Amino acid sequence: MPSQTGRQLCRALFGVAALILVAGCGTVGFDPAAYQATVQLKYDTLGLIDQSSGRYPPHRVAADALLRRYAEASEVASRNVANESILRQWAAIRDPRGNSAANLIEMWKRAPLRPGQRVEKKRAIASHFDRLICLEGGKHTPTECGDTGAIEVSAEPATAPAAAARPVARRGAPPKPAAGEEPEMEVEPQKE
């Protein structure tokens, strides 16, 4: 029969082995502060998109603050060489030419966004942030977080999806959501 000390030593070794196993399963490098900040930025950004039906000047301070927070988050991520895919995702979110949060703000500066524009931008920007949250959440590989190459920053401005890929809306009718998506419930004033 093993002694009390032998059992304690066995339990301690088993505990250390379990910790090593857990550490080897992808939790190494997880930054809970970066993860939480990214989740908060997603919701702050989506909230600002909801405001983009109005004039830009009253929201300029909030929009500028979001752009600064994106830059700060990207800077923090750049301090870790293992964050290459996270840095690419921040670049996509900050790209003023693409279908990104920065592009939405640039468009909004010129004119309030129409309902269809807001829906399309919200969908794309939420997708950018969802991928970033996945990458931050578990330090997964880009493929595990849905990397199809479509979110990478390119030298060319992003183009709209092919017309055949989405249903054509009648003039004056709201755009139809893609399959599997919930429609945004928004009511516009009726013209008399």
Short mmCIF file of N, CA and C in Angstrom, two decimals:
data_model
loop_
_atom_site.label_atom_id
_atom_site.label_comp_id
_atom_site.label_asym_id
_atom_site.label_seq_id
_atom_site.Cartn_x
_atom_site.Cartn_y
_atom_site.Cartn_z
N MET A 1 0.84 -1.17 0.00
CA MET A 1 0.00 0.00 0.00
C MET A 1 0.89 1.24 0.00
N PRO A 2 0.67 2.19 -0.90
CA PRO A 2 1.52 3.38 -0.96
C PRO A 2 1.31 4.25 0.28
N SER A 3 2.35 4.93 0.63
CA SER A 3 2.28 5.82 1.79
C SER A 3 1.51 7.09 1.43
N GLN A 4 1.12 7.82 2.47
CA GLN A 4 0.39 9.09 2.30
C GLN A 4 1.22 10.06 1.46
N THR A 5 2.52 10.14 1.70
CA THR A 5 3.41 11.05 0.96
C THR A 5 3.47 10.63 -0.51
N GLY A 6 3.49 9.33 -0.78
CA GLY A 6 3.54 8.83 -2.14
C GLY A 6 2.29 9.22 -2.92
N ARG A 7 1.13 9.13 -2.26
CA ARG A 7 -0.13 9.52 -2.92
C ARG A 7 -0.16 11.02 -3.20
N GLN A 8 0.34 11.82 -2.26
CA GLN A 8 0.36 13.27 -2.46
C GLN A 8 1.29 13.63 -3.61
N LEU A 9 2.42 12.95 -3.68
CA LEU A 9 3.37 13.21 -4.77
C LEU A 9 2.74 12.82 -6.10
N CYS A 10 2.04 11.69 -6.12
CA CYS A 10 1.38 11.24 -7.35
C CYS A 10 0.32 12.25 -7.79
N ARG A 11 -0.48 12.74 -6.85
CA ARG A 11 -1.50 13.74 -7.17
C ARG A 11 -0.87 15.03 -7.69
N ALA A 12 0.22 15.46 -7.05
CA ALA A 12 0.90 16.69 -7.48
C ALA A 12 1.43 16.53 -8.90
N LEU A 13 2.04 15.38 -9.20
CA LEU A 13 2.57 15.15 -10.56
C LEU A 13 1.43 15.10 -11.58
N PHE A 14 0.32 14.48 -11.19
CA PHE A 14 -0.84 14.42 -12.07
C PHE A 14 -1.36 15.84 -12.35
N GLY A 15 -1.42 16.68 -11.33
CA GLY A 15 -1.87 18.07 -11.48
C GLY A 15 -0.97 18.86 -12.41
N VAL A 16 0.35 18.69 -12.24
CA VAL A 16 1.31 19.40 -13.11
C VAL A 16 1.15 18.91 -14.55
N ALA A 17 0.99 17.61 -14.73
CA ALA A 17 0.81 17.07 -16.08
C ALA A 17 -0.46 17.62 -16.72
N ALA A 18 -1.52 17.74 -15.94
CA ALA A 18 -2.77 18.30 -16.47
C ALA A 18 -2.59 19.76 -16.89
N LEU A 19 -1.88 20.53 -16.09
CA LEU A 19 -1.62 21.94 -16.44
C LEU A 19 -0.80 22.05 -17.72
N ILE A 20 0.19 21.20 -17.86
CA ILE A 20 1.01 21.21 -19.08
C ILE A 20 0.15 20.85 -20.29
N LEU A 21 -0.71 19.87 -20.12
CA LEU A 21 -1.60 19.47 -21.21
C LEU A 21 -2.53 20.60 -21.62
N VAL A 22 -3.13 21.27 -20.65
CA VAL A 22 -4.03 22.39 -20.93
C VAL A 22 -3.26 23.52 -21.61
N ALA A 23 -2.07 23.82 -21.15
CA ALA A 23 -1.27 24.90 -21.75
C ALA A 23 -0.92 24.57 -23.19
N GLY A 24 -0.74 23.31 -23.51
CA GLY A 24 -0.41 22.92 -24.87
C GLY A 24 -1.60 22.92 -25.80
N CYS A 25 -2.80 23.14 -25.30
CA CYS A 25 -4.01 23.08 -26.13
C CYS A 25 -4.43 24.45 -26.65
N GLY A 26 -3.57 25.41 -26.71
CA GLY A 26 -3.90 26.67 -27.35
C GLY A 26 -4.24 27.82 -26.42
N THR A 27 -4.17 27.63 -25.12
CA THR A 27 -4.51 28.72 -24.23
C THR A 27 -3.31 29.62 -23.97
N VAL A 28 -2.13 29.19 -24.37
CA VAL A 28 -0.95 30.01 -24.17
C VAL A 28 -1.06 31.25 -25.06
N GLY A 29 -0.82 32.40 -24.53
CA GLY A 29 -0.87 33.63 -25.31
C GLY A 29 -2.21 34.33 -25.26
N PHE A 30 -3.19 33.74 -24.63
CA PHE A 30 -4.50 34.38 -24.52
C PHE A 30 -4.36 35.63 -23.67
N ASP A 31 -4.88 36.72 -24.20
CA ASP A 31 -4.84 38.01 -23.49
C ASP A 31 -6.28 38.42 -23.19
N PRO A 32 -6.74 38.18 -21.95
CA PRO A 32 -8.14 38.48 -21.65
C PRO A 32 -8.49 39.96 -21.82
N ALA A 33 -7.53 40.85 -21.54
CA ALA A 33 -7.80 42.29 -21.71
C ALA A 33 -8.01 42.63 -23.18
N ALA A 34 -7.18 42.07 -24.07
CA ALA A 34 -7.33 42.33 -25.50
C ALA A 34 -8.64 41.73 -26.02
N TYR A 35 -8.97 40.56 -25.54
CA TYR A 35 -10.22 39.92 -25.94
C TYR A 35 -11.42 40.79 -25.53
N GLN A 36 -11.45 41.21 -24.28
CA GLN A 36 -12.57 42.02 -23.78
C GLN A 36 -12.65 43.35 -24.51
N ALA A 37 -11.49 43.97 -24.76
CA ALA A 37 -11.47 45.25 -25.48
C ALA A 37 -12.01 45.07 -26.90
N THR A 38 -11.68 43.97 -27.54
CA THR A 38 -12.16 43.71 -28.90
C THR A 38 -13.67 43.52 -28.92
N VAL A 39 -14.19 42.77 -27.96
CA VAL A 39 -15.65 42.58 -27.87
C VAL A 39 -16.33 43.93 -27.65
N GLN A 40 -15.78 44.74 -26.76
CA GLN A 40 -16.38 46.05 -26.49
C GLN A 40 -16.32 46.95 -27.72
N LEU A 41 -15.19 46.92 -28.44
CA LEU A 41 -15.08 47.72 -29.66
C LEU A 41 -16.10 47.29 -30.71
N LYS A 42 -16.36 46.00 -30.80
CA LYS A 42 -17.37 45.53 -31.76
C LYS A 42 -18.71 46.18 -31.44
N TYR A 43 -19.13 46.09 -30.19
CA TYR A 43 -20.45 46.61 -29.83
C TYR A 43 -20.50 48.13 -29.91
N ASP A 44 -19.42 48.80 -29.59
CA ASP A 44 -19.39 50.26 -29.73
C ASP A 44 -19.48 50.66 -31.21
N THR A 45 -18.79 49.90 -32.05
CA THR A 45 -18.81 50.18 -33.49
C THR A 45 -20.19 49.94 -34.07
N LEU A 46 -20.81 48.81 -33.72
CA LEU A 46 -22.15 48.52 -34.24
C LEU A 46 -23.16 49.55 -33.75
N GLY A 47 -22.98 50.04 -32.54
CA GLY A 47 -23.85 51.10 -32.02
C GLY A 47 -23.68 52.39 -32.81
N LEU A 48 -22.45 52.69 -33.18
CA LEU A 48 -22.21 53.90 -33.97
C LEU A 48 -22.80 53.77 -35.37
N ILE A 49 -22.75 52.56 -35.93
CA ILE A 49 -23.36 52.35 -37.25
C ILE A 49 -24.84 52.68 -37.19
N ASP A 50 -25.50 52.31 -36.10
CA ASP A 50 -26.92 52.62 -35.96
C ASP A 50 -27.18 54.13 -35.98
N GLN A 51 -26.20 54.92 -35.57
CA GLN A 51 -26.34 56.37 -35.55
C GLN A 51 -26.04 57.01 -36.91
N SER A 52 -25.50 56.23 -37.85
CA SER A 52 -25.04 56.80 -39.11
C SER A 52 -26.15 57.18 -40.08
N SER A 53 -27.40 57.04 -39.66
CA SER A 53 -28.50 57.52 -40.51
C SER A 53 -28.67 59.03 -40.35
N GLY A 54 -28.07 59.56 -39.30
CA GLY A 54 -28.14 61.01 -39.06
C GLY A 54 -26.87 61.70 -39.54
N ARG A 55 -26.83 62.97 -39.32
CA ARG A 55 -25.66 63.76 -39.73
C ARG A 55 -24.42 63.35 -38.93
N TYR A 56 -23.26 63.46 -39.56
CA TYR A 56 -22.00 63.04 -38.95
C TYR A 56 -21.50 63.98 -37.84
N PRO A 57 -21.54 65.31 -38.01
CA PRO A 57 -20.89 66.20 -37.03
C PRO A 57 -21.24 65.94 -35.56
N PRO A 58 -22.48 65.67 -35.20
CA PRO A 58 -22.74 65.40 -33.78
C PRO A 58 -22.06 64.13 -33.24
N HIS A 59 -21.61 63.27 -34.14
CA HIS A 59 -21.01 61.99 -33.74
C HIS A 59 -19.50 61.94 -34.02
N ARG A 60 -18.94 63.06 -34.46
CA ARG A 60 -17.53 63.10 -34.83
C ARG A 60 -16.62 62.68 -33.69
N VAL A 61 -16.87 63.16 -32.48
CA VAL A 61 -16.01 62.84 -31.33
C VAL A 61 -16.03 61.33 -31.06
N ALA A 62 -17.21 60.72 -31.10
CA ALA A 62 -17.31 59.28 -30.87
C ALA A 62 -16.61 58.49 -31.97
N ALA A 63 -16.77 58.93 -33.22
CA ALA A 63 -16.13 58.24 -34.35
C ALA A 63 -14.61 58.36 -34.25
N ASP A 64 -14.11 59.56 -33.94
CA ASP A 64 -12.66 59.73 -33.80
C ASP A 64 -12.12 58.90 -32.65
N ALA A 65 -12.87 58.81 -31.56
CA ALA A 65 -12.44 57.99 -30.42
C ALA A 65 -12.35 56.52 -30.81
N LEU A 66 -13.31 56.03 -31.60
CA LEU A 66 -13.24 54.64 -32.06
C LEU A 66 -12.02 54.40 -32.93
N LEU A 67 -11.73 55.32 -33.84
CA LEU A 67 -10.55 55.17 -34.70
C LEU A 67 -9.27 55.13 -33.87
N ARG A 68 -9.22 55.96 -32.82
CA ARG A 68 -8.05 55.94 -31.92
C ARG A 68 -7.95 54.61 -31.18
N ARG A 69 -9.09 54.11 -30.73
CA ARG A 69 -9.08 52.82 -30.02
C ARG A 69 -8.66 51.68 -30.94
N TYR A 70 -9.05 51.74 -32.22
CA TYR A 70 -8.59 50.73 -33.18
C TYR A 70 -7.06 50.79 -33.30
N ALA A 71 -6.54 52.01 -33.43
CA ALA A 71 -5.09 52.18 -33.57
C ALA A 71 -4.36 51.67 -32.33
N GLU A 72 -4.89 51.97 -31.16
CA GLU A 72 -4.26 51.51 -29.91
C GLU A 72 -4.29 49.99 -29.83
N ALA A 73 -5.41 49.38 -30.17
CA ALA A 73 -5.51 47.92 -30.12
C ALA A 73 -4.54 47.27 -31.10
N SER A 74 -4.42 47.86 -32.27
CA SER A 74 -3.48 47.36 -33.26
C SER A 74 -2.05 47.50 -32.76
N GLU A 75 -1.74 48.61 -32.12
CA GLU A 75 -0.40 48.83 -31.56
C GLU A 75 -0.08 47.79 -30.49
N VAL A 76 -1.04 47.53 -29.61
CA VAL A 76 -0.82 46.53 -28.56
C VAL A 76 -0.59 45.16 -29.20
N ALA A 77 -1.39 44.81 -30.20
CA ALA A 77 -1.24 43.52 -30.87
C ALA A 77 0.10 43.39 -31.57
N SER A 78 0.64 44.51 -32.05
CA SER A 78 1.91 44.46 -32.78
C SER A 78 3.10 44.14 -31.88
N ARG A 79 2.91 44.23 -30.58
CA ARG A 79 4.01 43.94 -29.65
C ARG A 79 4.27 42.45 -29.51
N ASN A 80 3.37 41.62 -30.02
CA ASN A 80 3.53 40.17 -29.94
C ASN A 80 3.68 39.63 -31.36
N VAL A 81 4.83 39.03 -31.66
CA VAL A 81 5.09 38.55 -33.01
C VAL A 81 4.13 37.43 -33.42
N ALA A 82 3.49 36.77 -32.47
CA ALA A 82 2.55 35.70 -32.79
C ALA A 82 1.20 36.24 -33.24
N ASN A 83 1.02 37.55 -33.27
CA ASN A 83 -0.26 38.16 -33.60
C ASN A 83 -0.37 38.58 -35.06
N GLU A 84 0.32 37.94 -35.96
CA GLU A 84 0.30 38.36 -37.36
C GLU A 84 -1.11 38.38 -37.95
N SER A 85 -1.89 37.33 -37.72
CA SER A 85 -3.25 37.29 -38.27
C SER A 85 -4.14 38.33 -37.60
N ILE A 86 -3.91 38.60 -36.32
CA ILE A 86 -4.68 39.63 -35.61
C ILE A 86 -4.34 41.01 -36.17
N LEU A 87 -3.08 41.25 -36.46
CA LEU A 87 -2.68 42.54 -37.06
C LEU A 87 -3.30 42.72 -38.43
N ARG A 88 -3.34 41.65 -39.23
CA ARG A 88 -3.98 41.75 -40.56
C ARG A 88 -5.46 42.08 -40.41
N GLN A 89 -6.10 41.50 -39.40
CA GLN A 89 -7.52 41.76 -39.20
C GLN A 89 -7.75 43.20 -38.75
N TRP A 90 -6.89 43.71 -37.85
CA TRP A 90 -7.01 45.13 -37.47
C TRP A 90 -6.79 46.03 -38.68
N ALA A 91 -5.85 45.67 -39.55
CA ALA A 91 -5.61 46.47 -40.76
C ALA A 91 -6.86 46.48 -41.64
N ALA A 92 -7.55 45.35 -41.72
CA ALA A 92 -8.79 45.29 -42.52
C ALA A 92 -9.87 46.17 -41.91
N ILE A 93 -9.98 46.19 -40.60
CA ILE A 93 -10.98 47.02 -39.92
C ILE A 93 -10.66 48.50 -40.10
N ARG A 94 -9.39 48.85 -40.12
CA ARG A 94 -8.96 50.24 -40.19
C ARG A 94 -8.76 50.75 -41.61
N ASP A 95 -8.87 49.89 -42.61
CA ASP A 95 -8.63 50.28 -44.01
C ASP A 95 -9.73 51.22 -44.50
N PRO A 96 -9.40 52.47 -44.81
CA PRO A 96 -10.44 53.42 -45.24
C PRO A 96 -10.99 53.12 -46.64
N ARG A 97 -10.37 52.19 -47.37
CA ARG A 97 -10.83 51.89 -48.72
C ARG A 97 -11.73 50.68 -48.78
N GLY A 98 -11.64 49.79 -47.83
CA GLY A 98 -12.37 48.52 -47.89
C GLY A 98 -13.76 48.62 -47.30
N ASN A 99 -14.37 47.48 -47.16
CA ASN A 99 -15.70 47.39 -46.54
C ASN A 99 -15.46 47.28 -45.04
N SER A 100 -15.05 48.39 -44.44
CA SER A 100 -14.53 48.40 -43.08
C SER A 100 -15.17 49.49 -42.23
N ALA A 101 -14.85 49.47 -40.96
CA ALA A 101 -15.35 50.49 -40.04
C ALA A 101 -14.79 51.87 -40.43
N ALA A 102 -13.52 51.93 -40.77
CA ALA A 102 -12.93 53.21 -41.17
C ALA A 102 -13.59 53.75 -42.44
N ASN A 103 -13.91 52.87 -43.38
CA ASN A 103 -14.58 53.29 -44.61
C ASN A 103 -15.98 53.80 -44.32
N LEU A 104 -16.68 53.15 -43.40
CA LEU A 104 -18.01 53.61 -43.02
C LEU A 104 -17.95 55.05 -42.51
N ILE A 105 -16.96 55.34 -41.67
CA ILE A 105 -16.83 56.69 -41.12
C ILE A 105 -16.52 57.68 -42.24
N GLU A 106 -15.67 57.30 -43.18
CA GLU A 106 -15.36 58.19 -44.31
C GLU A 106 -16.61 58.47 -45.15
N MET A 107 -17.41 57.44 -45.39
CA MET A 107 -18.65 57.63 -46.16
C MET A 107 -19.63 58.52 -45.40
N TRP A 108 -19.72 58.32 -44.10
CA TRP A 108 -20.64 59.06 -43.26
C TRP A 108 -20.28 60.54 -43.21
N LYS A 109 -19.01 60.85 -43.30
CA LYS A 109 -18.57 62.26 -43.31
C LYS A 109 -19.19 63.00 -44.49
N ARG A 110 -19.38 62.28 -45.61
CA ARG A 110 -19.92 62.91 -46.82
C ARG A 110 -21.45 63.01 -46.79
N ALA A 111 -22.10 61.99 -46.20
CA ALA A 111 -23.58 61.98 -46.16
C ALA A 111 -24.05 60.88 -45.22
N PRO A 112 -25.22 61.06 -44.62
CA PRO A 112 -25.77 59.98 -43.81
C PRO A 112 -25.96 58.72 -44.66
N LEU A 113 -25.82 57.56 -44.04
CA LEU A 113 -25.94 56.31 -44.77
C LEU A 113 -27.40 55.89 -44.88
N ARG A 114 -27.73 55.36 -46.05
CA ARG A 114 -29.07 54.84 -46.29
C ARG A 114 -29.24 53.51 -45.57
N PRO A 115 -30.48 53.06 -45.37
CA PRO A 115 -30.69 51.80 -44.64
C PRO A 115 -29.95 50.61 -45.24
N GLY A 116 -29.96 50.46 -46.54
CA GLY A 116 -29.26 49.34 -47.18
C GLY A 116 -27.76 49.40 -46.96
N GLN A 117 -27.20 50.62 -47.00
CA GLN A 117 -25.78 50.77 -46.74
C GLN A 117 -25.45 50.36 -45.31
N ARG A 118 -26.27 50.80 -44.38
CA ARG A 118 -26.02 50.48 -42.97
C ARG A 118 -26.08 48.97 -42.74
N VAL A 119 -27.07 48.32 -43.33
CA VAL A 119 -27.22 46.87 -43.17
C VAL A 119 -25.98 46.15 -43.72
N GLU A 120 -25.57 46.53 -44.93
CA GLU A 120 -24.41 45.89 -45.56
C GLU A 120 -23.14 46.14 -44.76
N LYS A 121 -22.92 47.38 -44.34
CA LYS A 121 -21.73 47.71 -43.56
C LYS A 121 -21.75 46.99 -42.21
N LYS A 122 -22.90 46.96 -41.58
CA LYS A 122 -23.01 46.32 -40.26
C LYS A 122 -22.67 44.84 -40.38
N ARG A 123 -23.17 44.20 -41.41
CA ARG A 123 -22.89 42.77 -41.62
C ARG A 123 -21.39 42.55 -41.84
N ALA A 124 -20.78 43.34 -42.70
CA ALA A 124 -19.36 43.16 -43.00
C ALA A 124 -18.48 43.47 -41.78
N ILE A 125 -18.79 44.56 -41.10
CA ILE A 125 -17.97 44.97 -39.95
C ILE A 125 -18.15 43.97 -38.79
N ALA A 126 -19.35 43.48 -38.58
CA ALA A 126 -19.56 42.46 -37.55
C ALA A 126 -18.75 41.22 -37.88
N SER A 127 -18.69 40.87 -39.15
CA SER A 127 -17.90 39.71 -39.58
C SER A 127 -16.41 39.93 -39.30
N HIS A 128 -15.92 41.13 -39.60
CA HIS A 128 -14.51 41.46 -39.30
C HIS A 128 -14.24 41.27 -37.80
N PHE A 129 -15.12 41.83 -36.99
CA PHE A 129 -14.91 41.74 -35.53
C PHE A 129 -15.09 40.31 -35.02
N ASP A 130 -16.04 39.56 -35.58
CA ASP A 130 -16.23 38.18 -35.14
C ASP A 130 -14.96 37.36 -35.39
N ARG A 131 -14.36 37.57 -36.54
CA ARG A 131 -13.11 36.86 -36.85
C ARG A 131 -12.01 37.30 -35.89
N LEU A 132 -11.92 38.59 -35.63
CA LEU A 132 -10.90 39.10 -34.71
C LEU A 132 -11.12 38.55 -33.31
N ILE A 133 -12.37 38.49 -32.86
CA ILE A 133 -12.68 37.95 -31.54
C ILE A 133 -12.31 36.47 -31.49
N CYS A 134 -12.56 35.74 -32.55
CA CYS A 134 -12.16 34.33 -32.60
C CYS A 134 -10.65 34.20 -32.48
N LEU A 135 -9.92 35.02 -33.23
CA LEU A 135 -8.46 34.96 -33.17
C LEU A 135 -7.95 35.33 -31.78
N GLU A 136 -8.51 36.37 -31.19
CA GLU A 136 -8.09 36.79 -29.85
C GLU A 136 -8.52 35.79 -28.78
N GLY A 137 -9.70 35.20 -28.98
CA GLY A 137 -10.29 34.34 -27.96
C GLY A 137 -9.50 33.08 -27.67
N GLY A 138 -8.90 32.51 -28.65
CA GLY A 138 -8.20 31.26 -28.40
C GLY A 138 -6.87 31.20 -29.08
N LYS A 139 -6.46 32.29 -29.67
CA LYS A 139 -5.24 32.30 -30.46
C LYS A 139 -5.27 31.13 -31.44
N HIS A 140 -6.43 31.02 -32.11
CA HIS A 140 -6.64 29.98 -33.10
C HIS A 140 -5.85 30.30 -34.36
N THR A 141 -5.75 29.32 -35.24
CA THR A 141 -5.16 29.58 -36.54
C THR A 141 -6.18 30.34 -37.37
N PRO A 142 -5.73 31.12 -38.35
CA PRO A 142 -6.68 31.88 -39.19
C PRO A 142 -7.74 30.99 -39.83
N THR A 143 -7.38 29.76 -40.22
CA THR A 143 -8.34 28.86 -40.86
C THR A 143 -9.45 28.49 -39.90
N GLU A 144 -9.14 28.28 -38.62
CA GLU A 144 -10.15 27.92 -37.64
C GLU A 144 -11.15 29.06 -37.42
N CYS A 145 -10.76 30.27 -37.73
CA CYS A 145 -11.63 31.43 -37.54
C CYS A 145 -12.27 31.87 -38.84
N GLY A 146 -12.31 31.00 -39.81
CA GLY A 146 -13.02 31.31 -41.04
C GLY A 146 -12.21 32.09 -42.05
N ASP A 147 -10.90 31.92 -42.08
CA ASP A 147 -10.08 32.64 -43.04
C ASP A 147 -10.27 32.06 -44.43
N THR A 148 -10.90 32.84 -45.27
CA THR A 148 -11.07 32.43 -46.67
C THR A 148 -10.26 33.32 -47.59
N GLY A 149 -9.50 34.24 -46.99
CA GLY A 149 -8.74 35.18 -47.78
C GLY A 149 -9.54 36.41 -48.14
N ALA A 150 -10.84 36.41 -47.87
CA ALA A 150 -11.71 37.51 -48.27
C ALA A 150 -11.57 38.72 -47.36
N ILE A 151 -11.00 38.55 -46.19
CA ILE A 151 -10.95 39.65 -45.24
C ILE A 151 -9.58 40.35 -45.27
N GLU A 152 -8.66 39.81 -46.01
CA GLU A 152 -7.34 40.41 -46.08
C GLU A 152 -7.40 41.80 -46.71
N VAL A 153 -6.49 42.66 -46.33
CA VAL A 153 -6.40 44.00 -46.90
C VAL A 153 -5.75 43.87 -48.27
N SER A 154 -6.31 44.54 -49.25
CA SER A 154 -5.74 44.49 -50.59
C SER A 154 -5.39 45.90 -51.04
N ALA A 155 -4.61 45.98 -52.09
CA ALA A 155 -4.22 47.28 -52.62
C ALA A 155 -5.37 47.94 -53.37
N GLU A 156 -6.33 47.14 -53.81
CA GLU A 156 -7.48 47.65 -54.55
C GLU A 156 -8.63 47.90 -53.59
N PRO A 157 -9.46 48.91 -53.87
CA PRO A 157 -10.65 49.11 -53.04
C PRO A 157 -11.57 47.90 -53.13
N ALA A 158 -12.26 47.63 -52.06
CA ALA A 158 -13.19 46.51 -52.05
C ALA A 158 -14.34 46.78 -53.01
N THR A 159 -14.79 45.74 -53.67
CA THR A 159 -15.91 45.88 -54.59
C THR A 159 -17.14 45.26 -53.96
N ALA A 160 -18.28 45.67 -54.45
CA ALA A 160 -19.54 45.12 -53.95
C ALA A 160 -19.68 43.68 -54.42
N PRO A 161 -20.40 42.86 -53.67
CA PRO A 161 -20.61 41.48 -54.11
C PRO A 161 -21.32 41.46 -55.45
N ALA A 162 -21.14 40.39 -56.17
CA ALA A 162 -21.77 40.26 -57.48
C ALA A 162 -23.28 40.40 -57.35
N ALA A 163 -23.87 41.03 -58.34
CA ALA A 163 -25.32 41.28 -58.30
C ALA A 163 -26.10 39.97 -58.21
N ALA A 164 -25.59 38.91 -58.80
CA ALA A 164 -26.29 37.63 -58.76
C ALA A 164 -26.25 37.01 -57.37
N ALA A 165 -25.34 37.44 -56.54
CA ALA A 165 -25.17 36.84 -55.22
C ALA A 165 -26.21 37.33 -54.22
N ARG A 166 -26.87 38.42 -54.51
CA ARG A 166 -27.89 38.91 -53.57
C ARG A 166 -29.16 39.25 -54.34
N PRO A 167 -30.28 39.13 -53.66
CA PRO A 167 -31.55 39.40 -54.35
C PRO A 167 -31.67 40.87 -54.71
N VAL A 168 -32.36 41.12 -55.80
CA VAL A 168 -32.57 42.49 -56.25
C VAL A 168 -33.84 43.01 -55.59
N ALA A 169 -33.73 44.15 -54.96
CA ALA A 169 -34.89 44.74 -54.28
C ALA A 169 -35.61 45.68 -55.23
N ARG A 170 -36.93 45.73 -55.09
CA ARG A 170 -37.69 46.69 -55.87
C ARG A 170 -37.36 48.08 -55.39
N ARG A 171 -37.50 49.06 -56.24
CA ARG A 171 -37.25 50.44 -55.87
C ARG A 171 -38.14 50.80 -54.68
N GLY A 172 -37.53 51.32 -53.64
CA GLY A 172 -38.26 51.73 -52.45
C GLY A 172 -38.44 50.62 -51.43
N ALA A 173 -38.17 49.37 -51.82
CA ALA A 173 -38.31 48.25 -50.88
C ALA A 173 -36.99 48.06 -50.14
N PRO A 174 -37.04 47.66 -48.87
CA PRO A 174 -35.80 47.44 -48.14
C PRO A 174 -35.07 46.23 -48.72
N PRO A 175 -33.74 46.19 -48.59
CA PRO A 175 -32.99 45.05 -49.11
C PRO A 175 -33.35 43.80 -48.32
N LYS A 176 -33.35 42.66 -49.01
CA LYS A 176 -33.66 41.40 -48.36
C LYS A 176 -32.39 40.86 -47.72
N PRO A 177 -32.49 40.34 -46.48
CA PRO A 177 -31.29 39.78 -45.85
C PRO A 177 -30.87 38.49 -46.55
N ALA A 178 -29.58 38.18 -46.42
CA ALA A 178 -29.07 36.94 -46.99
C ALA A 178 -29.66 35.76 -46.22
N ALA A 179 -29.61 34.60 -46.81
CA ALA A 179 -30.16 33.39 -46.18
C ALA A 179 -29.53 33.18 -44.82
N GLY A 180 -30.37 32.88 -43.85
CA GLY A 180 -29.88 32.58 -42.51
C GLY A 180 -29.64 33.80 -41.64
N GLU A 181 -29.92 34.99 -42.13
CA GLU A 181 -29.70 36.20 -41.34
C GLU A 181 -31.02 36.79 -40.90
N GLU A 182 -30.98 37.42 -39.75
CA GLU A 182 -32.17 38.10 -39.27
C GLU A 182 -32.24 39.48 -39.90
N PRO A 183 -33.41 39.90 -40.34
CA PRO A 183 -33.50 41.24 -40.92
C PRO A 183 -33.38 42.30 -39.84
N GLU A 184 -32.79 43.43 -40.20
CA GLU A 184 -32.70 44.55 -39.27
C GLU A 184 -34.05 45.23 -39.23
N MET A 185 -34.58 45.41 -38.06
CA MET A 185 -35.90 46.02 -37.92
C MET A 185 -35.73 47.54 -37.83
N GLU A 186 -35.99 48.17 -38.92
CA GLU A 186 -35.84 49.62 -38.97
C GLU A 186 -36.98 50.18 -39.78
N VAL A 187 -37.57 51.22 -39.30
CA VAL A 187 -38.70 51.82 -39.99
C VAL A 187 -38.29 53.22 -40.44
N GLU A 188 -38.51 53.49 -41.71
CA GLU A 188 -38.22 54.81 -42.23
C GLU A 188 -39.51 55.60 -42.32
N PRO A 189 -39.43 56.92 -42.19
CA PRO A 189 -40.63 57.71 -42.33
C PRO A 189 -41.22 57.55 -43.72
N GLN A 190 -42.53 57.45 -43.81
CA GLN A 190 -43.21 57.29 -45.07
C GLN A 190 -43.40 58.66 -45.73
N LYS A 191 -43.21 58.69 -47.03
CA LYS A 191 -43.43 59.93 -47.79
C LYS A 191 -44.90 60.00 -48.15
N GLU A 192 -45.47 61.17 -48.00
CA GLU A 192 -46.89 61.32 -48.32
C GLU A 192 -47.07 62.06 -49.60
#
